[in-house]
XYZ file of C-alpha atoms in Angstrom:
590
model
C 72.999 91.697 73.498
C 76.490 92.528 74.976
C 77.218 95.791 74.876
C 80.950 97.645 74.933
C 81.101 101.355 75.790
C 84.072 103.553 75.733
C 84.146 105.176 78.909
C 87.711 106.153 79.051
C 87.653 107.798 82.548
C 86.568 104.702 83.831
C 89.882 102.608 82.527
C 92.610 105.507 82.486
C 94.541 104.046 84.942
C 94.104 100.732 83.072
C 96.504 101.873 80.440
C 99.902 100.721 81.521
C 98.598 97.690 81.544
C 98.412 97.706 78.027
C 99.602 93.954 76.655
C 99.259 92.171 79.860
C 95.633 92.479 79.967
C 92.869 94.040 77.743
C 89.578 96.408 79.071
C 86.623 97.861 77.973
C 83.323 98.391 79.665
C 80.111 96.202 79.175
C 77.025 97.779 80.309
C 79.041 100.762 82.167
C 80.772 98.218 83.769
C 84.432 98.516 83.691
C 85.724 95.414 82.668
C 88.972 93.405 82.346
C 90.142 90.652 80.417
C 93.172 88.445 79.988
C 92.947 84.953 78.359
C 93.909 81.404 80.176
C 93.521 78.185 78.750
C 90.577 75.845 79.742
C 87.077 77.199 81.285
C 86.659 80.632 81.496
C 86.510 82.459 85.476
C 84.457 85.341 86.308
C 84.303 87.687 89.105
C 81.951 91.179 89.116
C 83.418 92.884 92.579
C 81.242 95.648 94.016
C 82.632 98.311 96.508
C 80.980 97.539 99.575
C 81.427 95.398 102.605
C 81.148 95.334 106.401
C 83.076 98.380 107.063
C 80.227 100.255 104.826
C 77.241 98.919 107.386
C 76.474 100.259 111.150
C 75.663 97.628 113.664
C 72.212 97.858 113.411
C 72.195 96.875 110.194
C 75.331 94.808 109.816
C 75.163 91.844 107.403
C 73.016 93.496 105.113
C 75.456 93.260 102.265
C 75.948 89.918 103.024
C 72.216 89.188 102.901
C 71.763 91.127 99.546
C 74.892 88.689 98.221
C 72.758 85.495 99.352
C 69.360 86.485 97.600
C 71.470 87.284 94.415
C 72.522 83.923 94.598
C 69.093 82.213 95.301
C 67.792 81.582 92.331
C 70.608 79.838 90.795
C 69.687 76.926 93.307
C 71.963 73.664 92.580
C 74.065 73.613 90.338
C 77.080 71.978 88.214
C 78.730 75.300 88.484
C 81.543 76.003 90.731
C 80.579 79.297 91.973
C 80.116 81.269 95.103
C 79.841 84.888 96.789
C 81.979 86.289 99.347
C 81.468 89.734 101.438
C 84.413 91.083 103.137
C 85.207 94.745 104.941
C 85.453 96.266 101.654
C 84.130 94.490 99.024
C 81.717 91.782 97.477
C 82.568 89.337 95.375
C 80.235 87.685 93.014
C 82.658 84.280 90.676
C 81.983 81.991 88.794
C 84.226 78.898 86.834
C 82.601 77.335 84.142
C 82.419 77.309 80.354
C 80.920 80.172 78.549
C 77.411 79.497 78.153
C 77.883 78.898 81.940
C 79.741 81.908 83.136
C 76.958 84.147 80.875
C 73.969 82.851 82.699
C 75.616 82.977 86.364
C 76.560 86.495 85.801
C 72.989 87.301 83.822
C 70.993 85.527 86.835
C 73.077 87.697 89.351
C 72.406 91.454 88.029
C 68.269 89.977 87.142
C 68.650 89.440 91.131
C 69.933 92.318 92.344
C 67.729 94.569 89.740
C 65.354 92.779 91.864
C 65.881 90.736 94.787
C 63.553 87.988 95.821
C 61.929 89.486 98.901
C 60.071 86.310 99.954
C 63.288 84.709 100.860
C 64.441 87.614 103.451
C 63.501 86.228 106.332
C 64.565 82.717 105.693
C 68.364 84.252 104.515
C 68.020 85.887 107.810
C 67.775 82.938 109.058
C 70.561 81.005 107.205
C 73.057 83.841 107.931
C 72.256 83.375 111.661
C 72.969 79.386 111.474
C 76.008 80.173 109.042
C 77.097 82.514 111.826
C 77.318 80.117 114.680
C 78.647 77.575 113.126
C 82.081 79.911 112.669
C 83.312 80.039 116.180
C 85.527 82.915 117.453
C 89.239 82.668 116.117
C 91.844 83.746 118.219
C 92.362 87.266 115.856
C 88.053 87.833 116.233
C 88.384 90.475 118.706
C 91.396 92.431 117.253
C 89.279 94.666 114.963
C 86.841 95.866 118.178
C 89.515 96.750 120.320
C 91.327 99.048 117.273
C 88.377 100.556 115.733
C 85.338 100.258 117.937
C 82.131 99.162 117.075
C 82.037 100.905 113.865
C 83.968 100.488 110.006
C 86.006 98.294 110.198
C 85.407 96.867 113.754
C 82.419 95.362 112.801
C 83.570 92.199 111.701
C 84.124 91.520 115.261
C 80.190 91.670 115.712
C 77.109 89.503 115.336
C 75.238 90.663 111.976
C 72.388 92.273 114.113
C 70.571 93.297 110.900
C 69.725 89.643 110.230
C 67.304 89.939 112.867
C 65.371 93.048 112.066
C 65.993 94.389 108.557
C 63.252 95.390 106.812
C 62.215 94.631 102.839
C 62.833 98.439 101.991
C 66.607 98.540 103.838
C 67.504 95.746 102.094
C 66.172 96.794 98.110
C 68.034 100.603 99.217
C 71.312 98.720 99.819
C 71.179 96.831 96.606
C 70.082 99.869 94.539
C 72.830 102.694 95.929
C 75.827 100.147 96.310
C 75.206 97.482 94.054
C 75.408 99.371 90.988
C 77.422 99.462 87.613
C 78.979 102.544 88.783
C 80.705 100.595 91.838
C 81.074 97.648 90.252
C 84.622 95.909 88.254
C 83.754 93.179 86.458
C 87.354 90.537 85.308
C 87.277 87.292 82.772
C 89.767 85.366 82.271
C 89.031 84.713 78.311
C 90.745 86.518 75.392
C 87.372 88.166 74.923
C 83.834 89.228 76.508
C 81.385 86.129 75.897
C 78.117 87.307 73.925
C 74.979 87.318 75.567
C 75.982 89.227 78.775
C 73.142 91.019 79.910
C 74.917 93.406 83.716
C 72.381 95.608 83.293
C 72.373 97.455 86.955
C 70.795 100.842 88.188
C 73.334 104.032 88.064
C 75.270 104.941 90.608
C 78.258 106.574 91.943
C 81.803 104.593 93.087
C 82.021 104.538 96.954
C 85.458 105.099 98.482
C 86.639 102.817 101.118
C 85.433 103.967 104.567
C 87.361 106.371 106.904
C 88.955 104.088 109.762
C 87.519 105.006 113.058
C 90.263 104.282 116.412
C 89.447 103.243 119.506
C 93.295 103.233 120.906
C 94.207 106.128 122.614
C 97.366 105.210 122.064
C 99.808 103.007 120.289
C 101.483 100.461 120.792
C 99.213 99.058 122.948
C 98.291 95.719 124.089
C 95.528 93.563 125.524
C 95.168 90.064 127.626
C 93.442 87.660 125.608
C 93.255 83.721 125.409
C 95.643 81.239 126.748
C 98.172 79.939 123.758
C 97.481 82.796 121.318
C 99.755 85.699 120.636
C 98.088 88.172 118.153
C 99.781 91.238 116.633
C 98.094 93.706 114.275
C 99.194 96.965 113.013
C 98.153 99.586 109.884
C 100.891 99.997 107.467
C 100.692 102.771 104.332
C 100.445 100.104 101.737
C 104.313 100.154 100.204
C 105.981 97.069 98.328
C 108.385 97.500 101.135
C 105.722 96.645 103.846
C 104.997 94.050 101.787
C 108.451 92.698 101.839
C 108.790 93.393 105.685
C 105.400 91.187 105.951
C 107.577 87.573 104.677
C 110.320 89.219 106.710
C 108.793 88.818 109.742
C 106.472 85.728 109.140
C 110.238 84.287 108.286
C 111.970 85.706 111.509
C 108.978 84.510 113.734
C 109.236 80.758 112.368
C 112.915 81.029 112.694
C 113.014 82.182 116.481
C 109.886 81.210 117.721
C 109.804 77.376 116.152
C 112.991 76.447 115.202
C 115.381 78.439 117.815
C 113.002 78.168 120.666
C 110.864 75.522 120.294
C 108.076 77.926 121.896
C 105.509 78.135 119.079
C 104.466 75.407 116.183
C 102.802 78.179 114.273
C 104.390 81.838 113.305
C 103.655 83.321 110.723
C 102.953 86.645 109.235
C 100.245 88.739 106.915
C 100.421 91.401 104.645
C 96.236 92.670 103.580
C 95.177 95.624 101.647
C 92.574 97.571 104.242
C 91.072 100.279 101.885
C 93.165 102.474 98.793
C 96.535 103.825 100.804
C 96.834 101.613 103.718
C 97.137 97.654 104.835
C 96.827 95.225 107.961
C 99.868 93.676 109.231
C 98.615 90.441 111.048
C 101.411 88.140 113.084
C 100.348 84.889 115.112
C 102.069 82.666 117.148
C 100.523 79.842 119.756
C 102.275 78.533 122.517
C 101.453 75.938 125.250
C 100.850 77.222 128.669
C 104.418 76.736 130.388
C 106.071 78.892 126.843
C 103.545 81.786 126.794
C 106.069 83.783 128.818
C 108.776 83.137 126.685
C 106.761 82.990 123.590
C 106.159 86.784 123.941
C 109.508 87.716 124.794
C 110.749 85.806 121.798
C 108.070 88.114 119.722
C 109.156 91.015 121.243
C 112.816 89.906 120.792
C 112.285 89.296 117.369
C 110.464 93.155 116.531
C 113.639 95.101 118.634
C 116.000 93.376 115.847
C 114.052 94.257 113.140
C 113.070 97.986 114.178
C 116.926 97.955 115.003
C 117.434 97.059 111.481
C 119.524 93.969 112.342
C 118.246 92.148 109.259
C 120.358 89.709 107.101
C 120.512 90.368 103.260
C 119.796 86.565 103.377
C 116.615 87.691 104.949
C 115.773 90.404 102.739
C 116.527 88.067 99.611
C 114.341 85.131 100.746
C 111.317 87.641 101.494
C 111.993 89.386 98.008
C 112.401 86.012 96.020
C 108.744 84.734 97.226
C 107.069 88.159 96.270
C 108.715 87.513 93.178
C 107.429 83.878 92.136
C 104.112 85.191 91.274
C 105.042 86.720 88.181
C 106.978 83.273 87.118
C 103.981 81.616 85.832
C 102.140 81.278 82.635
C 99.463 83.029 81.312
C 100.117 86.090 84.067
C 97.263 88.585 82.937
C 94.687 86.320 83.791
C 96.594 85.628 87.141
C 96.729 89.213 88.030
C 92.895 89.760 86.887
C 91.707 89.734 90.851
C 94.049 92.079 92.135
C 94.078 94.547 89.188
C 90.113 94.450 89.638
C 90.538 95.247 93.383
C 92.651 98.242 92.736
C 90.536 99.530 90.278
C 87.761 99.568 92.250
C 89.247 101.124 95.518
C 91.314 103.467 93.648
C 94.933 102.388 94.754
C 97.774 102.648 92.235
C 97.902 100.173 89.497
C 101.503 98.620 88.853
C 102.752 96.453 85.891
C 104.685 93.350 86.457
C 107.616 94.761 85.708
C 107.001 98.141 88.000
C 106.812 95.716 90.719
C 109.676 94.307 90.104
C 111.489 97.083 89.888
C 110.161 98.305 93.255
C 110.956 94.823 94.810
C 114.643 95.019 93.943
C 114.970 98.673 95.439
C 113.675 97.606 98.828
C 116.884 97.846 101.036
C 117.427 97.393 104.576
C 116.686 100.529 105.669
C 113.512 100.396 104.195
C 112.175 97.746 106.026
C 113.793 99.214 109.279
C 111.660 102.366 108.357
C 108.369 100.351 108.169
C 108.987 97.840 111.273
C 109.585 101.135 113.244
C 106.349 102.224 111.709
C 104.522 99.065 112.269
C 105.298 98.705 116.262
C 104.517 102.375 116.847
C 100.957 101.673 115.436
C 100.872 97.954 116.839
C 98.280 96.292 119.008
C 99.833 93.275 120.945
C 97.202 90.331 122.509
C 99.096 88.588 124.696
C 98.003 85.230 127.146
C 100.027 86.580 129.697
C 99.892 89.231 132.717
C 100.702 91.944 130.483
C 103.290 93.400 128.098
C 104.734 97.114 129.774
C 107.940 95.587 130.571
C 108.138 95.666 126.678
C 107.027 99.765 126.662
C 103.733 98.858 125.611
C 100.507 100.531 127.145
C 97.563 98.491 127.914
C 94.290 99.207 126.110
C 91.559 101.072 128.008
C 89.610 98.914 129.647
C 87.269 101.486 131.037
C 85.615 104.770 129.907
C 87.373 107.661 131.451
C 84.317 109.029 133.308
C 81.065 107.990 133.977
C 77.448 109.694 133.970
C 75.351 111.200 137.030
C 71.750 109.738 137.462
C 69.999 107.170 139.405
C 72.044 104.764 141.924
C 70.734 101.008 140.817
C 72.656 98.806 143.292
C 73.747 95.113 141.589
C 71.847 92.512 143.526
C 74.576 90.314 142.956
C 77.578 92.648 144.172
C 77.588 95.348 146.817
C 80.764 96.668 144.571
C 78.777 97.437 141.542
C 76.330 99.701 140.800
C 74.438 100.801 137.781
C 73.369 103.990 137.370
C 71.061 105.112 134.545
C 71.257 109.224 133.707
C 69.838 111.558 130.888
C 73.411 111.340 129.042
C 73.987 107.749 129.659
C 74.627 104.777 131.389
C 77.149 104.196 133.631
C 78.348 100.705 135.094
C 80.423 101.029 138.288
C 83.032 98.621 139.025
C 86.037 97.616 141.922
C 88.137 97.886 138.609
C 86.396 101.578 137.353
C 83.697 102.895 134.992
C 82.131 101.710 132.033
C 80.138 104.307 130.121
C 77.847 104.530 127.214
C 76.660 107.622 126.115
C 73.562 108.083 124.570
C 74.632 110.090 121.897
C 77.559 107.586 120.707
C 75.531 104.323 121.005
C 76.048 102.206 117.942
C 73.069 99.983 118.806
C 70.629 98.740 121.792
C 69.217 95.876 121.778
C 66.086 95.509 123.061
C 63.915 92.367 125.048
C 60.234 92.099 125.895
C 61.206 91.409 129.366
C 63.193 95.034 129.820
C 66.716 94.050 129.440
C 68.640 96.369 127.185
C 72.834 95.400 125.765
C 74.167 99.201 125.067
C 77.328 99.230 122.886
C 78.723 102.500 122.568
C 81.195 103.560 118.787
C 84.138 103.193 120.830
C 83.070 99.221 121.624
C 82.509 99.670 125.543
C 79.235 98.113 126.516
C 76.797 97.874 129.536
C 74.424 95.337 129.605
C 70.528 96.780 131.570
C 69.042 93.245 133.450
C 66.287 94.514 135.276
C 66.210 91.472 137.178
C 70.254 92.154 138.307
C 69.346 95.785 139.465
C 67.618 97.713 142.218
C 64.732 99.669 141.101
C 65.284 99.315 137.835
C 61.451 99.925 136.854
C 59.945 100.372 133.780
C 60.126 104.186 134.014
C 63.829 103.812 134.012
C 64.025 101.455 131.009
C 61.727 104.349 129.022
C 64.395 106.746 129.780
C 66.646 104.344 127.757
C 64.330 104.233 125.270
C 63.386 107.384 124.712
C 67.233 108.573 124.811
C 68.672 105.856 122.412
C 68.306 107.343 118.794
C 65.860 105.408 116.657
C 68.453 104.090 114.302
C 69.946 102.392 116.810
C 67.492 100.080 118.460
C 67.920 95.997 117.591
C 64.229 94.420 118.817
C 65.118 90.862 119.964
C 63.125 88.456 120.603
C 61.836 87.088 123.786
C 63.183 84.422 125.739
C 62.300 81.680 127.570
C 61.829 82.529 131.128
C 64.576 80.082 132.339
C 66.828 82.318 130.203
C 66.037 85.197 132.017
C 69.213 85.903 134.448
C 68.437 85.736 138.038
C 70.707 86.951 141.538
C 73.733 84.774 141.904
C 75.325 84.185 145.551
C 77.461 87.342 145.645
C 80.877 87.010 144.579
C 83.503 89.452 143.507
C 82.862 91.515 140.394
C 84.567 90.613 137.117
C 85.378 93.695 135.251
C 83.588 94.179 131.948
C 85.206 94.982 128.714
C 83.465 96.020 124.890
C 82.563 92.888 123.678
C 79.900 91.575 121.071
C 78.094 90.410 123.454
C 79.844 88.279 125.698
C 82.350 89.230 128.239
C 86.326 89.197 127.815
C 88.784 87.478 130.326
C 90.123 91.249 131.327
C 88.856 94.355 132.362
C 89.286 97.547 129.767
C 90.331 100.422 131.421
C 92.375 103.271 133.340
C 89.855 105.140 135.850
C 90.052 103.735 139.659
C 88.073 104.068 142.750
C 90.047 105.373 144.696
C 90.736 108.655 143.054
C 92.552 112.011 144.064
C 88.771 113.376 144.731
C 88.122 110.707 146.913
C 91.323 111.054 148.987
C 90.919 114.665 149.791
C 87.194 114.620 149.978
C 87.646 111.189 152.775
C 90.633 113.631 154.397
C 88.394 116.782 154.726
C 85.969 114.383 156.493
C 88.208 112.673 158.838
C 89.592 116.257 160.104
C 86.320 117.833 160.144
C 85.415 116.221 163.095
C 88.397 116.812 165.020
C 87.843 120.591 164.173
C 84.281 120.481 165.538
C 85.126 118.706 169.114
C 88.040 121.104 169.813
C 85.381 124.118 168.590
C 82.530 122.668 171.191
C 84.832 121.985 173.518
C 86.610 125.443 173.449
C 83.058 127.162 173.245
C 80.100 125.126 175.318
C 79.961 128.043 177.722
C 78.720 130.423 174.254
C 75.288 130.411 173.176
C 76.593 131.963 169.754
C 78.464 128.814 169.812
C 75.396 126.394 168.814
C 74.606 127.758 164.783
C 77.954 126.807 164.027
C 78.260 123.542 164.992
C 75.118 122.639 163.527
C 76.131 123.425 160.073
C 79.742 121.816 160.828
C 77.494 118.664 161.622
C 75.372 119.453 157.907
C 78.803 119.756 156.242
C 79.973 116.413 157.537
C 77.025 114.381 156.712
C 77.862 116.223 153.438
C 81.568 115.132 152.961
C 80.845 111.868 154.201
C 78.247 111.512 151.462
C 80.490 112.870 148.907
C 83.112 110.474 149.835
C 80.765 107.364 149.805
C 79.334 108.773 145.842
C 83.400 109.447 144.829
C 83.913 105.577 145.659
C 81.115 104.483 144.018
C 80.432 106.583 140.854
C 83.053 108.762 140.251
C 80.564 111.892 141.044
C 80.146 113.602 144.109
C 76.273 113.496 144.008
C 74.012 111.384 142.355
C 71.098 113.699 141.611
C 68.296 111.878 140.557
């Protein structure tokens, strides 16, 4: 039996909306309801996505959303689940009878999810993963926010590989519960039957965003004929409007002006309860990349310059506008009102909106494109974007760790060196470090090899086979330093999978990556450093000193103590020169 509570703290900020749709609660669920004519959709949106996981045990709320789908099998129904950084979305279109037993079959499932299916959902979200691909916008998130919140969507789902039964039933019963849950129907009431019973709970805010950009605005090199902007915007109608703004501006300059791009286009996306993702893409063939980019950057001077046509402004404004001309508009705005309710962000009516739309000036959007390239992160198929007063991404960690010297067997210019704080990859370009105690995950293989990703997404991959002397002892200190929660067992592999010693050939630098390796380096710290240069001068004038002192004294006995420990302090500087170049440190100690 359906059952309809009055929890008014759940629904106070429902109230404006009073008329344009109707709310109550069904089974502590807050619920929303506008009617539509024709079969009845459903949606029950939880609070948690992606952004809520670690890597180790990313993809377990999109595993929990496949097993509360199982049972339902085939079906007539047109429904579906979705998991996305922030939420999960469970909907359903379908006549009553229909839409009661979807939604009925999905709580039964997640009261109690079918266990014996884990490990072939595991194996479904693997296939469903490869089958994706890498877009050209994949490797945005890891390069603003690490490998962490809301960078994880730029990662494999390493918790459909080891996950246990218990993880998996936690999840479910702390997120997936009626207390972080919005249920919206598009019917002029709530169907009989509906049975949502779900554990208790509390409502999870949207996670804190973690940064791994020094500073802003900042850009990387990615592929050839993609140019990839993103920025964080407080979430404002007027950001909104500055979104079709510059989607508009783009096509205009970049397509029909210049002929350099056949897409342009621009994205406005709510990110968590105050603030959104501003998304613009443009390709470009080979020979127009140059001028592709300088047409982009072109286009954001105008608008930060506030050069922008009221024709502009009107267009933009007109389009946000359209959504409220067309019929039945409760049940239209059911999705986004849900949304809003559940993360917390401010709920307007229709004709709020509207009024905020027509207020949005030209000064406005000046005030947010200012705001957007200060916080932007540029990807770029060309040589790089400072001319434009952008800084490049780091590429490397700013220092590295002391420890054992494993020299590459592939690469007299790299070295590896494993310490008690971390690891420590040494490159022609500089260092790339992962410390122990900000490692997001480590995988693991039978054969020894270890992939260490650290929070801020820089990652050195352990081959023992690529190394020097890199025993078993040293793998245990890996192991025994890595925190428990962060271990990913993989499985083994065949042996002809097993890297072996390439011919040498010069090093390509290595960037944070989910697993594979970028087409540029990440990073700021060089070889050749101010330590190095004085340390190298001290030992090319140290000699010189220690001739014209043996020269000037042979005839003193005294004479001999000294020169001895000028020779120890020689060996010394030439040894501190050699571990500068290499490392970063002046010794290695072991």
């Amino acid at each position: 039996m359906t059952t309809h509570d009055t929890s008014a703290t759940a629904l106070d900020a429902l109230g404006v909306l009073d008329g344009i749709v109707r709310h109550t609660t069904v089974h502590g669920i807050p619920t929303l309801f506008a009617p539509r004519p024709g079969e009845i959709t459903a949606g029950l949106v939880f609070r948690v996505g992606h952004a809520d996981e670690t890597l180790p045990t990313s993809g377990i709320t999109h595993l929990v959303e496949h097993l509360a789908l199982y049972r339902l099998g085939l079906s007539d129904l047109h429904y579906n689940g979705a998991t996305a950084s922030t939420y999960t979305l469970f909907h359903v279109t379908g006549d009553e009878d229909a839409v009661v037993t979807y939604l009925n079959s999905v709580c039964e499932a997640l009261r109690d999810l079918p266990m014996d299916r884990l490990e072939t959902e595991k194996d479904l979200l693997r296939t469903e993963a490869g089958s994706r691909g890498k877009g050209a916008l994949s490797q945005m998130p890891l390069w603003r926010y690490g490998a962490q919140g809301y960078g994880l969507s730029s990662y494999e789902e390493h918790g459909t590989r080891t996950l246990t039964p218990d993880q998996v039933r936690h999840w479910a019963e702390t997120r997936f519960t009626r207390d972080n849950a919005v249920l919206f129907l598009t019917a002029d009431r709530v169907p009989d039957g509906l049975d949502l019973t779900l554990p208790a709970g509390r409502r999870f805010p949207a996670p804190a965003p973690s940064s791994a950009l020094p500073d802003t605005p900042a850009y990387l090199r990615g592929e050839d004929g993609h140019l990839v902007f993103t920025s964080v915007l407080r979430r404002s109608t007027a950001a909104a409007v500055f979104a079709e703004v510059l989607g508009r501006a783009l096509f205009q300059d970049l397509r029909q002006k210049g002929g350099y791009s056949y897409s342009a286009e621009a994205d406005y996306s709510p990110r968590d309860t105050d603030f959104a993702t501003l998304t613009a893409y443009a390709d470009a063939l080979p020979q127009k990349q140059d001028a592709a980019v300088g047409g982009f950057v072109d286009v954001f001077a105008r608008l930060r310059a506030g050069r922008i046509e009221q024709a502009e402004l009107d267009s933009a404004r007109g389009k946000l506008l359209k959504r409220y001309d067309v019929p039945d508009l409760g049940a239209a705005l059911l999705p986004s009102y849900a949304l809003s309710l559940l993360t917390g962000h401010r709920i307007l009516t229709p004709e709020q909106h509207r009024a905020e739309l027509e207020a949005v000036g030209v000064a406005d959007l000046r005030e947010v494109a200012r705001e957007a390239w200060d916080g932007g992160l540029l990807q770029v198929p060309t040589r790089g974007a400072d001319w434009a007063g952008l800084t490049a991404a780091p590429q490397f960690s700013p220092s590295g760790v002391s420890g054992t010297l494993h020299p590459s067997l592939e690469d007299d210019d790299v070295t590896l060196i494993i310490g008690e704080a971390g690891v420590t990859l040494s490159t022609p370009g500089g260092l790339v470090t992962v410390r122990y105690d900000a490692c997001a995950a480590m995988t693991t293989r039978p054969d020894g090899a270890r992939c260490l990703t650290g929070l801020d997404g820089f990652q050195v991959t352990v081959e023992p086979t690529l190394f020097g002397d890199v025993t078993a002892e040293r793998i245990a200190v890996l192991d025994k330093a890595v925190p428990a929660a962060a271990l990913v067992p993989l499985p083994a592999r065949p042996a002809q999978e097993i890297p072996q010693p390439r011919e040498r050939t010069a090093p390509a630098p290595r960037t944070p990556a989910d697993g594979s390796q970028q087409t540029e380096g990440r990073g700021s710290a060089g070889r050749v450093s101010g330590h190095f240069v004085f340390v190298t001068a001290l030992a090319t004038l140290w000699p010189v000193l220690l001739v014209t002192l043996l020269v000037n004294g042979i005839q003193e006995p005294s004479i001999r103590l000294p020169v001895i420990a000028g020779c120890v302090l020689e060996f010394w500087l030439l040894h501190a020169a050699r571990n500068l170049y290499r490392t970063g440190q002046p010794t290695t100690p072991q």
